[in-house]
Every structure is written in C-alpha cells, then in structure tokens.
C-alpha cells in the first residue's frame, strides 16, 4: 500500500475537455507537491501547496489542498495535447523522506 | 546549467554482477536521493542523504548501497544485481525546507538479465 494514492491511473481525453486528478492519503502532510514527467525525462515541479484549503492556479491548471491536509487535486481546464504526460503528487514523510504517488498518465488527443 | 547529472543512461547487467550508478549535482544542495520508477508504481525512494557523511534508507533499500563523501556526489551501488532490479533509476537533489523543490536527473535505465 502506497502512502499517496492517485486516481485515475490512466486518463485519455479529447482536446478541450476538462479533467481532475486526485491524490489521497490517510496521513496528514505538511505540504504536497505536484510534478509532471515527460517520457525519457525526470519529473519537474509544477506547484507546492502548504495550507489546508489552499487553491493555487497555474494558467489552466488549478491545484487544491484538502482542509485536513490529507488530499489534493489537480484540475485542468480545456486540456491541450501539450498537457500530455505523467502527473505525480509527492509529499514529505518523517521530515526527510519524500514519497510519490503512483502517478496519473494523461493523454490528450488532438 | 548542468543541474543533476546521472551516468550511465543505459546499462545491461547479468544476474549477480555489480555496478555503480553515478549522480552529481552542481547546485550545492545538501539533500540528495535515489528513486526507482516501475510501471504503475510512481517513484519509490531507495536511499537519501541530508549531507556529506549522512545517509538513510527509504522505502525499498534492499540490494542497494549508498555513500556520500562530498556534497556533489551520491553514487548508488548494486552489489549483486537481480532481475527485480530492472527499472529506471532517478537521482534527485533538493532545496532546503519542507517545501523545497526536487531536481531530477534524466534517469538511468537498467536491465538485469
């Protein structure tokens, strides 16, 4: 059982559609991060959320941290083919261990 | 800007062989870590280091050794490779604080036959 569970595991949508990816845990996190990974490359940080209930926007991407700091969501509005990739949530556990979720593989078809 | 550099990018080993994956960073980050990535499993933490001379285990440390003699370098050693260690390995360094950012290398794809 992973500390951070992501859903869905796979998502294939048409360009212009909206989608939401979820990251859930039974543990409380001081912060959560979202990374995006493209094939053949390492993950790259998109955002960090710190405060329970916090909402952050990055162009068409909206990130939310749950009130209890056990979950987070990523919402993409009007998805584009350039959004295709693997989306990973991550958080610190026991101060220095940074754990990742299992990832959501997004494919946006033109 | 080099960032985090991993070598080699690809490696094929036979069962029982040993090898070292190299990782170097030029950002003066105290924190460095190794992850392995398998399909459907995200990234799993193998070992990490909070500074030169200090290392600790992550989620999946068995079969791997690390050392940290300098701030820049954090090699990962496979002592006796097994097919279960076939994976893509990522090295990452991190800025300070609980909200610090992880910077990843491009990965090393290892196949154990």
XYZ file of N, CA and C in Angstrom:
669
model
N 0.848 -1.195 0.000
C 0.000 0.000 0.000
C 0.885 1.247 0.000
N 0.606 2.142 -0.964
C 1.397 3.356 -1.046
C 0.836 4.413 -0.115
N 1.719 5.281 0.349
C 1.325 6.345 1.257
C 0.403 7.336 0.554
N 0.678 7.590 -0.717
C -0.128 8.505 -1.512
C -0.763 7.724 -2.663
N -2.091 7.737 -2.710
C -2.816 7.034 -3.755
C -3.351 8.039 -4.765
N -3.074 7.799 -6.027
C -3.565 8.695 -7.070
C -4.624 8.002 -7.904
N -5.588 8.792 -8.367
C -6.607 8.277 -9.274
C -7.027 9.379 -10.230
N -7.416 9.019 -11.455
C -7.288 7.672 -12.004
C -5.841 7.369 -12.374
N -5.559 6.125 -12.697
C -4.210 5.737 -13.094
C -3.933 6.172 -14.531
N -4.969 6.067 -15.373
C -4.860 6.472 -16.775
C -6.037 7.370 -17.137
N -5.782 8.305 -18.034
C -6.835 9.200 -18.490
C -6.546 9.561 -19.936
N -7.504 9.256 -20.816
C -7.347 9.602 -22.228
C -8.549 10.452 -22.628
N -8.306 11.690 -23.015
C -9.400 12.615 -23.307
C -9.125 13.365 -24.606
N -10.157 14.025 -25.097
C -10.034 14.850 -26.288
C -9.598 16.266 -25.885
N -8.908 16.904 -26.793
C -8.511 18.303 -26.603
C -9.753 19.144 -26.282
N -9.626 20.017 -25.290
C -10.733 20.897 -24.925
C -11.542 20.417 -23.727
N -11.395 19.158 -23.376
C -12.124 18.625 -22.225
C -11.456 19.050 -20.924
N -12.231 18.968 -19.842
C -11.717 19.237 -18.503
C -11.447 17.917 -17.795
N -10.547 17.920 -16.819
C -10.264 16.702 -16.074
C -9.779 17.048 -14.668
N -9.928 16.070 -13.784
C -9.433 16.225 -12.414
C -8.677 14.967 -12.011
N -7.531 15.157 -11.400
C -6.706 14.074 -10.886
C -6.659 14.218 -9.366
N -6.744 13.074 -8.677
C -6.820 13.098 -7.219
C -5.611 12.422 -6.584
N -5.235 12.947 -5.422
C -4.120 12.402 -4.642
C -4.606 12.300 -3.199
N -4.675 11.074 -2.674
C -5.258 10.866 -1.351
C -4.328 10.091 -0.431
N -4.431 10.380 0.859
C -3.636 9.665 1.850
C -4.422 9.577 3.162
N -4.075 8.623 3.970
C -4.655 8.537 5.306
C -3.809 9.322 6.309
N -2.678 9.831 5.849
C -1.762 10.599 6.700
C -1.874 12.087 6.406
N -1.557 12.876 7.411
C -1.536 14.333 7.256
C -0.163 14.757 6.741
N -0.158 15.624 5.757
C 1.092 16.127 5.200
C 1.246 17.615 5.482
N 2.467 18.035 5.781
C 2.730 19.461 5.988
C 2.639 20.227 4.668
N 2.880 19.551 3.570
C 2.766 20.146 2.244
C 2.659 19.027 1.223
N 2.146 19.346 0.063
C 2.127 18.393 -1.041
C 2.609 19.111 -2.291
N 3.245 18.363 -3.150
C 3.729 18.915 -4.407
C 3.164 18.116 -5.572
N 3.046 18.779 -6.711
C 2.666 18.118 -7.957
C 3.811 18.285 -8.953
N 4.167 17.150 -9.579
C 5.201 17.123 -10.598
C 4.613 16.592 -11.903
N 5.237 16.995 -13.002
C 4.867 16.472 -14.311
C 6.106 15.867 -14.949
N 5.931 14.679 -15.526
C 7.047 13.976 -16.135
C 6.725 13.633 -17.581
N 7.658 13.955 -18.467
C 7.520 13.585 -19.870
C 8.427 12.390 -20.154
N 8.108 11.599 -21.181
C 8.894 10.377 -21.466
C 10.378 10.683 -21.608
N 11.210 9.857 -20.948
C 12.656 9.994 -21.065
C 13.252 11.103 -20.223
N 12.431 11.738 -19.392
C 12.934 12.834 -18.569
C 12.557 12.622 -17.107
N 13.197 13.386 -16.231
C 12.819 13.353 -14.826
C 11.629 14.255 -14.576
N 10.929 14.047 -13.457
C 9.790 14.909 -13.113
C 10.225 16.352 -12.882
N 9.288 17.263 -13.163
C 9.540 18.691 -12.969
C 8.421 19.252 -12.106
N 8.794 20.057 -11.119
C 7.822 20.602 -10.179
C 6.848 21.560 -10.863
N 5.547 21.355 -10.566
C 4.518 22.298 -11.027
C 4.132 23.269 -9.916
N 3.866 22.719 -8.723
C 3.362 23.571 -7.645
C 3.574 22.899 -6.292
N 3.622 23.725 -5.250
C 3.636 23.251 -3.864
C 2.458 23.890 -3.137
N 1.667 23.078 -2.433
C 0.588 23.605 -1.596
C 0.920 23.310 -0.144
N 0.646 24.277 0.704
C 1.106 24.204 2.090
C -0.028 24.313 3.098
N -0.979 25.181 2.839
C -2.044 25.455 3.809
C -3.296 24.666 3.463
N -3.944 24.070 4.496
C -5.190 23.356 4.266
C -6.221 24.253 3.609
N -6.866 23.759 2.538
C -7.846 24.549 1.810
C -7.250 25.447 0.734
N -5.951 25.469 0.642
C -5.283 26.358 -0.308
C -5.600 25.978 -1.752
N -5.798 27.004 -2.585
C -6.005 26.816 -4.013
C -4.945 27.621 -4.752
N -4.260 26.967 -5.681
C -3.270 27.671 -6.497
C -3.587 27.441 -7.964
N -3.403 28.493 -8.757
C -3.667 28.383 -10.190
C -2.391 28.630 -10.978
N -2.211 27.800 -12.004
C -1.075 27.919 -12.903
C -1.659 27.829 -14.300
N -2.002 28.990 -14.876
C -2.674 29.064 -16.181
C -3.953 28.221 -16.148
N -4.036 27.144 -16.906
C -5.251 26.329 -16.954
C -5.267 25.233 -15.888
N -4.260 25.187 -15.041
C -4.180 24.155 -14.004
C -4.547 24.761 -12.649
N -5.438 24.093 -11.931
C -5.837 24.531 -10.599
C -5.535 23.420 -9.610
N -4.805 23.763 -8.563
C -4.398 22.803 -7.545
C -5.093 23.151 -6.233
N -5.557 22.121 -5.534
C -6.206 22.352 -4.250
C -5.646 21.407 -3.210
N -5.451 21.911 -2.010
C -5.006 21.112 -0.871
C -6.205 20.945 0.043
N -6.511 19.719 0.443
C -7.659 19.477 1.283
C -7.557 20.173 2.634
N -8.724 20.452 3.216
C -8.758 21.158 4.500
C -7.971 20.422 5.582
N -8.044 19.097 5.564
C -7.354 18.284 6.571
C -5.920 17.961 6.179
N -5.484 18.445 5.036
C -4.111 18.225 4.519
C -3.800 16.743 4.338
N -4.829 15.977 3.918
C -4.613 14.567 3.609
C -4.806 14.291 2.122
N -5.243 15.280 1.369
C -5.517 15.026 -0.030
C -5.318 16.302 -0.846
N -5.185 16.093 -2.152
C -5.002 17.216 -3.061
C -5.607 16.847 -4.413
N -5.936 17.852 -5.189
C -6.462 17.600 -6.529
C -5.823 18.552 -7.523
N -5.787 18.083 -8.753
C -5.287 18.872 -9.875
C -6.381 18.900 -10.928
N -6.849 20.068 -11.273
C -7.892 20.221 -12.284
C -7.302 20.946 -13.484
N -7.498 20.372 -14.660
C -7.042 21.020 -15.897
C -8.268 21.435 -16.710
N -8.323 22.681 -17.069
C -9.420 23.214 -17.881
C -8.987 23.257 -19.342
N -9.880 22.810 -20.202
C -9.624 22.851 -21.656
C -8.263 22.254 -21.989
N -8.112 20.977 -21.703
C -6.824 20.292 -21.886
C -6.327 20.414 -23.333
N -5.013 20.486 -23.455
C -4.359 20.582 -24.750
C -3.372 19.430 -24.909
N -3.029 19.040 -26.146
C -2.065 17.947 -26.333
C -0.760 18.162 -25.578
N -0.362 19.390 -25.387
C 0.857 19.695 -24.640
C 0.767 19.359 -23.166
N -0.435 19.067 -22.656
C -0.607 18.661 -21.258
C -0.330 17.176 -21.064
N -0.171 16.445 -22.154
C 0.092 15.009 -22.077
C 1.342 14.737 -21.256
N 1.239 13.757 -20.354
C 2.384 13.413 -19.511
C 1.936 12.625 -18.307
N 2.887 12.350 -17.427
C 2.615 11.637 -16.174
C 2.599 12.669 -15.051
N 1.494 12.712 -14.318
C 1.348 13.665 -13.222
C 1.513 12.921 -11.901
N 2.387 13.446 -11.052
C 2.740 12.794 -9.798
C 2.551 13.750 -8.637
N 1.916 13.261 -7.569
C 1.891 14.058 -6.351
C 2.986 13.509 -5.423
N 3.474 14.352 -4.544
C 4.559 13.962 -3.644
C 4.481 14.769 -2.370
N 4.959 14.172 -1.280
C 4.932 14.891 -0.012
C 6.001 14.387 0.936
N 6.377 15.208 1.910
C 7.391 14.805 2.886
C 6.786 13.947 3.996
N 7.475 12.880 4.343
C 7.043 11.986 5.415
C 8.218 11.785 6.346
N 8.017 11.946 7.623
C 9.118 11.869 8.577
C 10.241 12.829 8.200
N 9.885 14.035 7.860
C 10.773 15.155 7.584
C 11.610 15.010 6.317
N 12.378 13.948 6.180
C 13.335 13.884 5.070
C 13.021 12.844 4.011
N 11.923 12.117 4.178
C 11.557 11.133 3.166
C 10.446 11.724 2.310
N 10.711 11.875 1.023
C 9.734 12.455 0.123
C 9.140 11.344 -0.731
N 7.867 11.074 -0.490
C 7.189 9.969 -1.145
C 6.337 10.475 -2.294
N 6.251 9.621 -3.328
C 5.459 9.940 -4.509
C 4.240 9.029 -4.601
N 3.204 9.553 -5.218
C 2.059 8.728 -5.558
C 2.379 7.869 -6.773
N 1.436 7.015 -7.125
C 1.648 6.061 -8.229
C 1.540 6.718 -9.600
N 1.019 7.941 -9.648
C 1.001 8.683 -10.907
C -0.281 8.530 -11.698
N -0.593 9.555 -12.483
C -1.710 9.538 -13.432
C -1.157 9.835 -14.812
N -1.344 8.887 -15.705
C -0.843 9.062 -17.071
C -1.948 9.694 -17.914
N -1.714 10.924 -18.361
C -2.706 11.678 -19.127
C -2.318 11.715 -20.597
N -3.287 11.393 -21.452
C -3.103 11.504 -22.895
C -4.205 12.404 -23.444
N -3.816 13.524 -24.038
C -4.785 14.448 -24.618
C -4.691 14.347 -26.139
N -5.778 13.882 -26.736
C -5.793 13.662 -28.183
C -6.242 14.914 -28.916
N -5.552 15.261 -30.012
C -5.950 16.467 -30.766
C -7.266 16.256 -31.508
N 23.698 25.099 -17.833
C 23.480 24.723 -16.444
C 23.292 23.223 -16.338
N 24.218 22.520 -15.622
C 24.184 21.068 -15.598
C 23.061 20.563 -14.699
N 22.910 21.081 -13.476
C 21.871 20.582 -12.572
C 22.282 19.251 -11.979
N 21.465 18.197 -12.234
C 21.737 16.853 -11.743
C 22.134 15.979 -12.930
N 23.300 15.365 -12.852
C 23.811 14.555 -13.951
C 23.939 13.109 -13.521
N 23.323 12.214 -14.281
C 23.385 10.781 -13.993
C 24.127 10.054 -15.110
N 24.946 9.083 -14.709
C 25.588 8.190 -15.676
C 25.632 6.770 -15.123
N 25.513 5.732 -15.969
C 25.220 5.840 -17.400
C 23.731 6.036 -17.638
N 23.331 6.327 -18.859
C 21.914 6.460 -19.196
C 21.277 5.094 -19.429
N 22.050 4.153 -19.909
C 21.557 2.796 -20.159
C 22.624 1.796 -19.697
N 22.163 0.671 -19.147
C 23.097 -0.368 -18.715
C 22.372 -1.703 -18.723
N 23.053 -2.721 -19.218
C 22.547 -4.089 -19.161
C 23.510 -4.905 -18.323
N 22.977 -5.591 -17.341
C 23.785 -6.419 -16.451
C 23.295 -7.856 -16.481
N 24.169 -8.763 -16.097
C 23.757 -10.136 -15.865
C 23.504 -10.310 -14.372
N 22.622 -11.235 -14.052
C 22.327 -11.530 -12.652
C 23.615 -11.808 -11.891
N 23.763 -11.151 -10.736
C 24.937 -11.366 -9.904
C 26.040 -10.342 -10.097
N 25.997 -9.606 -11.198
C 27.019 -8.595 -11.421
C 26.757 -7.385 -10.515
N 27.819 -6.612 -10.318
C 27.684 -5.385 -9.525
C 27.952 -4.180 -10.414
N 27.418 -3.052 -9.997
C 27.687 -1.827 -10.734
C 27.335 -0.618 -9.870
N 27.786 0.540 -10.303
C 27.505 1.789 -9.604
C 26.881 2.779 -10.570
N 25.750 3.334 -10.148
C 25.136 4.439 -10.875
C 25.665 5.729 -10.256
N 26.163 6.600 -11.126
C 26.749 7.841 -10.636
C 25.729 8.972 -10.675
N 25.821 9.871 -9.686
C 24.960 11.049 -9.642
C 25.775 12.209 -9.120
N 25.729 13.326 -9.836
C 26.429 14.536 -9.408
C 25.516 15.738 -9.597
N 25.579 16.667 -8.636
C 24.805 17.898 -8.755
C 25.714 19.094 -8.467
N 25.415 20.188 -9.174
C 26.251 21.376 -9.047
C 25.488 22.544 -8.445
N 24.433 22.257 -7.691
C 23.598 23.309 -7.106
C 23.860 23.491 -5.614
N 24.848 22.778 -5.084
C 25.211 22.878 -3.671
C 24.056 22.482 -2.742
N 23.233 21.539 -3.193
C 22.125 21.057 -2.367
C 22.651 20.044 -1.360
N 22.218 20.176 -0.117
C 22.623 19.213 0.898
C 21.865 17.891 0.747
N 20.629 17.969 0.324
C 19.773 16.783 0.250
C 19.876 16.156 -1.132
N 20.135 14.839 -1.151
C 20.127 14.077 -2.394
C 19.428 12.755 -2.153
N 18.860 12.194 -3.210
C 18.103 10.947 -3.053
C 18.117 10.144 -4.334
N 17.817 8.857 -4.185
C 17.674 7.947 -5.311
C 16.277 7.344 -5.289
N 15.649 7.304 -6.476
C 14.352 6.682 -6.649
C 14.448 5.649 -7.770
N 13.554 4.677 -7.716
C 13.361 3.802 -8.851
C 11.930 3.959 -9.331
N 11.755 3.858 -10.663
C 10.428 4.022 -11.240
C 10.080 2.786 -12.049
N 8.985 2.155 -11.674
C 8.467 0.983 -12.369
C 7.051 1.292 -12.827
N 6.603 0.673 -13.913
C 5.263 0.967 -14.454
C 4.177 0.845 -13.394
N 3.357 1.873 -13.273
C 2.233 1.843 -12.345
C 2.603 2.024 -10.888
N 3.898 2.304 -10.606
C 4.343 2.392 -9.213
C 4.837 3.778 -8.842
N 4.761 4.727 -9.747
C 5.286 6.038 -9.436
C 6.782 5.949 -9.176
N 7.279 6.766 -8.263
C 8.691 6.715 -7.878
C 8.783 6.228 -6.443
N 9.663 5.283 -6.201
C 9.848 4.765 -4.847
C 11.244 5.112 -4.344
N 11.282 5.626 -3.140
C 12.527 6.112 -2.561
C 13.414 4.953 -2.129
N 14.661 4.947 -2.587
C 15.602 3.878 -2.251
C 16.457 4.295 -1.042
N 17.229 5.350 -1.212
C 18.065 5.905 -0.152
C 18.091 7.415 -0.312
N 18.428 8.095 0.783
C 18.579 9.538 0.700
C 19.706 9.983 1.619
N 20.134 11.229 1.415
C 21.226 11.790 2.214
C 20.918 13.253 2.504
N 21.124 13.659 3.756
C 20.871 15.047 4.117
C 22.162 15.853 4.185
N 23.278 15.219 3.825
C 24.547 15.933 3.797
C 25.697 14.950 3.724
N 26.879 15.463 3.472
C 28.051 14.602 3.356
C 28.223 13.780 4.627
N 28.418 12.464 4.450
C 28.611 11.557 5.565
C 27.346 11.034 6.206
N 26.165 11.489 5.734
C 24.888 11.089 6.344
C 23.983 10.489 5.287
N 23.624 9.208 5.479
C 22.688 8.562 4.567
C 21.646 7.798 5.377
N 20.512 7.517 4.744
C 19.466 6.761 5.415
C 18.638 6.023 4.374
N 17.869 5.027 4.855
C 17.090 4.194 3.964
C 15.736 4.815 3.642
N 15.253 4.488 2.432
C 13.913 4.883 2.032
C 12.974 3.691 2.088
N 12.030 3.639 1.133
C 11.020 2.580 1.102
C 11.565 1.227 0.672
N 12.484 1.234 -0.296
C 12.933 -0.009 -0.930
C 14.463 -0.076 -0.962
N 15.142 -0.156 0.178
C 16.606 -0.082 0.208
C 17.342 -1.397 -0.057
N 16.641 -2.530 0.040
C 17.332 -3.818 -0.034
C 17.991 -4.033 -1.388
N 19.265 -4.423 -1.354
C 20.022 -4.692 -2.573
C 20.802 -3.499 -3.075
N 20.683 -2.375 -2.376
C 21.348 -1.141 -2.795
C 22.168 -0.556 -1.641
N 23.336 0.011 -1.998
C 24.150 0.739 -1.027
C 24.435 2.139 -1.538
N 24.592 3.073 -0.610
C 24.959 4.435 -0.988
C 26.033 4.941 -0.029
N 26.702 5.982 -0.472
C 27.639 6.715 0.368
C 27.618 8.164 -0.080
N 28.039 9.057 0.792
C 28.049 10.492 0.448
C 29.325 11.094 1.040
N 30.361 11.101 0.235
C 31.636 11.636 0.713
C 31.777 13.126 0.419
N 31.038 13.623 -0.564
C 31.072 15.046 -0.908
C 29.646 15.551 -1.061
N 29.470 16.854 -1.048
C 28.145 17.430 -1.277
C 27.654 17.140 -2.687
N 28.586 17.091 -3.653
C 28.212 16.994 -5.056
C 27.785 15.593 -5.503
N 28.370 14.548 -4.920
C 28.210 13.198 -5.468
C 27.439 12.260 -4.551
N 26.605 11.421 -5.167
C 25.799 10.465 -4.393
C 25.624 9.195 -5.229
N 26.624 8.322 -5.253
C 26.533 7.109 -6.068
C 25.652 6.038 -5.438
N 25.004 5.266 -6.311
C 24.151 4.145 -5.886
C 24.786 2.845 -6.370
N 25.038 1.940 -5.442
C 25.710 0.682 -5.785
C 24.747 -0.493 -5.713
N 24.768 -1.304 -6.763
C 24.058 -2.578 -6.756
C 25.118 -3.653 -6.528
N 25.028 -4.375 -5.435
C 26.084 -5.295 -5.049
C 26.022 -6.606 -5.826
N 24.815 -7.116 -6.044
C 24.623 -8.375 -6.765
C 23.278 -8.260 -7.481
N 23.332 -7.814 -8.732
C 22.111 -7.451 -9.439
C 21.155 -8.634 -9.597
N 19.858 -8.320 -9.480
C 18.801 -9.308 -9.660
C 17.805 -8.774 -10.691
N 17.120 -9.670 -11.416
C 16.133 -9.206 -12.413
C 15.097 -8.249 -11.826
N 14.787 -8.392 -10.530
C 13.809 -7.498 -9.887
C 14.317 -6.057 -9.799
N 15.598 -5.853 -10.049
C 16.155 -4.502 -10.019
C 16.140 -3.833 -11.395
N 15.576 -4.516 -12.375
C 15.348 -3.896 -13.673
C 14.369 -2.751 -13.483
N 14.793 -1.541 -13.852
C 13.982 -0.358 -13.562
C 14.645 0.858 -14.181
N 13.970 1.993 -14.039
C 14.583 3.278 -14.361
C 14.903 3.972 -13.042
N 16.134 4.390 -12.897
C 16.588 4.991 -11.642
C 16.780 6.490 -11.816
N 16.254 7.239 -10.861
C 16.380 8.689 -10.887
C 17.091 9.167 -9.633
N 18.039 10.053 -9.846
C 18.697 10.755 -8.754
C 18.080 12.148 -8.661
N 17.935 12.661 -7.454
C 17.360 13.994 -7.274
C 18.075 14.714 -6.152
N 18.199 16.015 -6.290
C 18.677 16.844 -5.186
C 17.556 17.821 -4.841
N 17.641 18.388 -3.656
C 16.508 19.173 -3.183
C 16.977 20.420 -2.471
N 16.223 21.488 -2.688
C 16.493 22.713 -1.955
C 16.013 22.542 -0.513
N 16.433 23.449 0.350
C 16.156 23.322 1.789
C 14.687 23.498 2.133
N 14.295 22.940 3.252
C 12.959 23.166 3.788
C 11.964 22.127 3.316
N 10.863 22.006 4.045
C 9.859 21.005 3.715
C 9.143 21.318 2.412
N 9.192 22.555 1.948
C 8.556 22.890 0.673
C 9.573 23.030 -0.438
N 10.778 22.530 -0.191
C 11.813 22.623 -1.203
C 11.479 21.829 -2.448
N 12.120 22.161 -3.545
C 11.867 21.537 -4.838
C 12.880 20.445 -5.116
N 12.395 19.312 -5.619
C 13.260 18.226 -6.065
C 13.671 18.480 -7.515
N 14.969 18.391 -7.767
C 15.505 18.498 -9.128
C 16.035 17.126 -9.527
N 15.541 16.623 -10.646
C 15.866 15.259 -11.058
C 16.864 15.231 -12.202
N 17.639 14.146 -12.229
C 18.433 13.836 -13.394
C 17.545 13.238 -14.478
N 18.152 12.868 -15.599
C 17.376 12.347 -16.728
C 17.080 10.856 -16.604
N 17.639 10.215 -15.607
C 17.342 8.810 -15.380
C 18.388 7.867 -15.963
N 18.463 6.686 -15.360
C 19.352 5.612 -15.835
C 18.504 4.360 -15.983
N 18.432 3.853 -17.214
C 17.620 2.652 -17.456
C 18.490 1.420 -17.299
N 18.152 0.589 -16.329
C 18.940 -0.615 -16.019
C 18.136 -1.865 -16.321
N 18.750 -2.769 -17.075
C 18.145 -4.077 -17.351
C 19.041 -5.157 -16.789
N 18.457 -6.040 -15.981
C 19.210 -7.160 -15.411
C 18.671 -8.454 -16.016
N 19.535 -9.157 -16.702
C 19.121 -10.393 -17.394
C 19.309 -11.624 -16.525
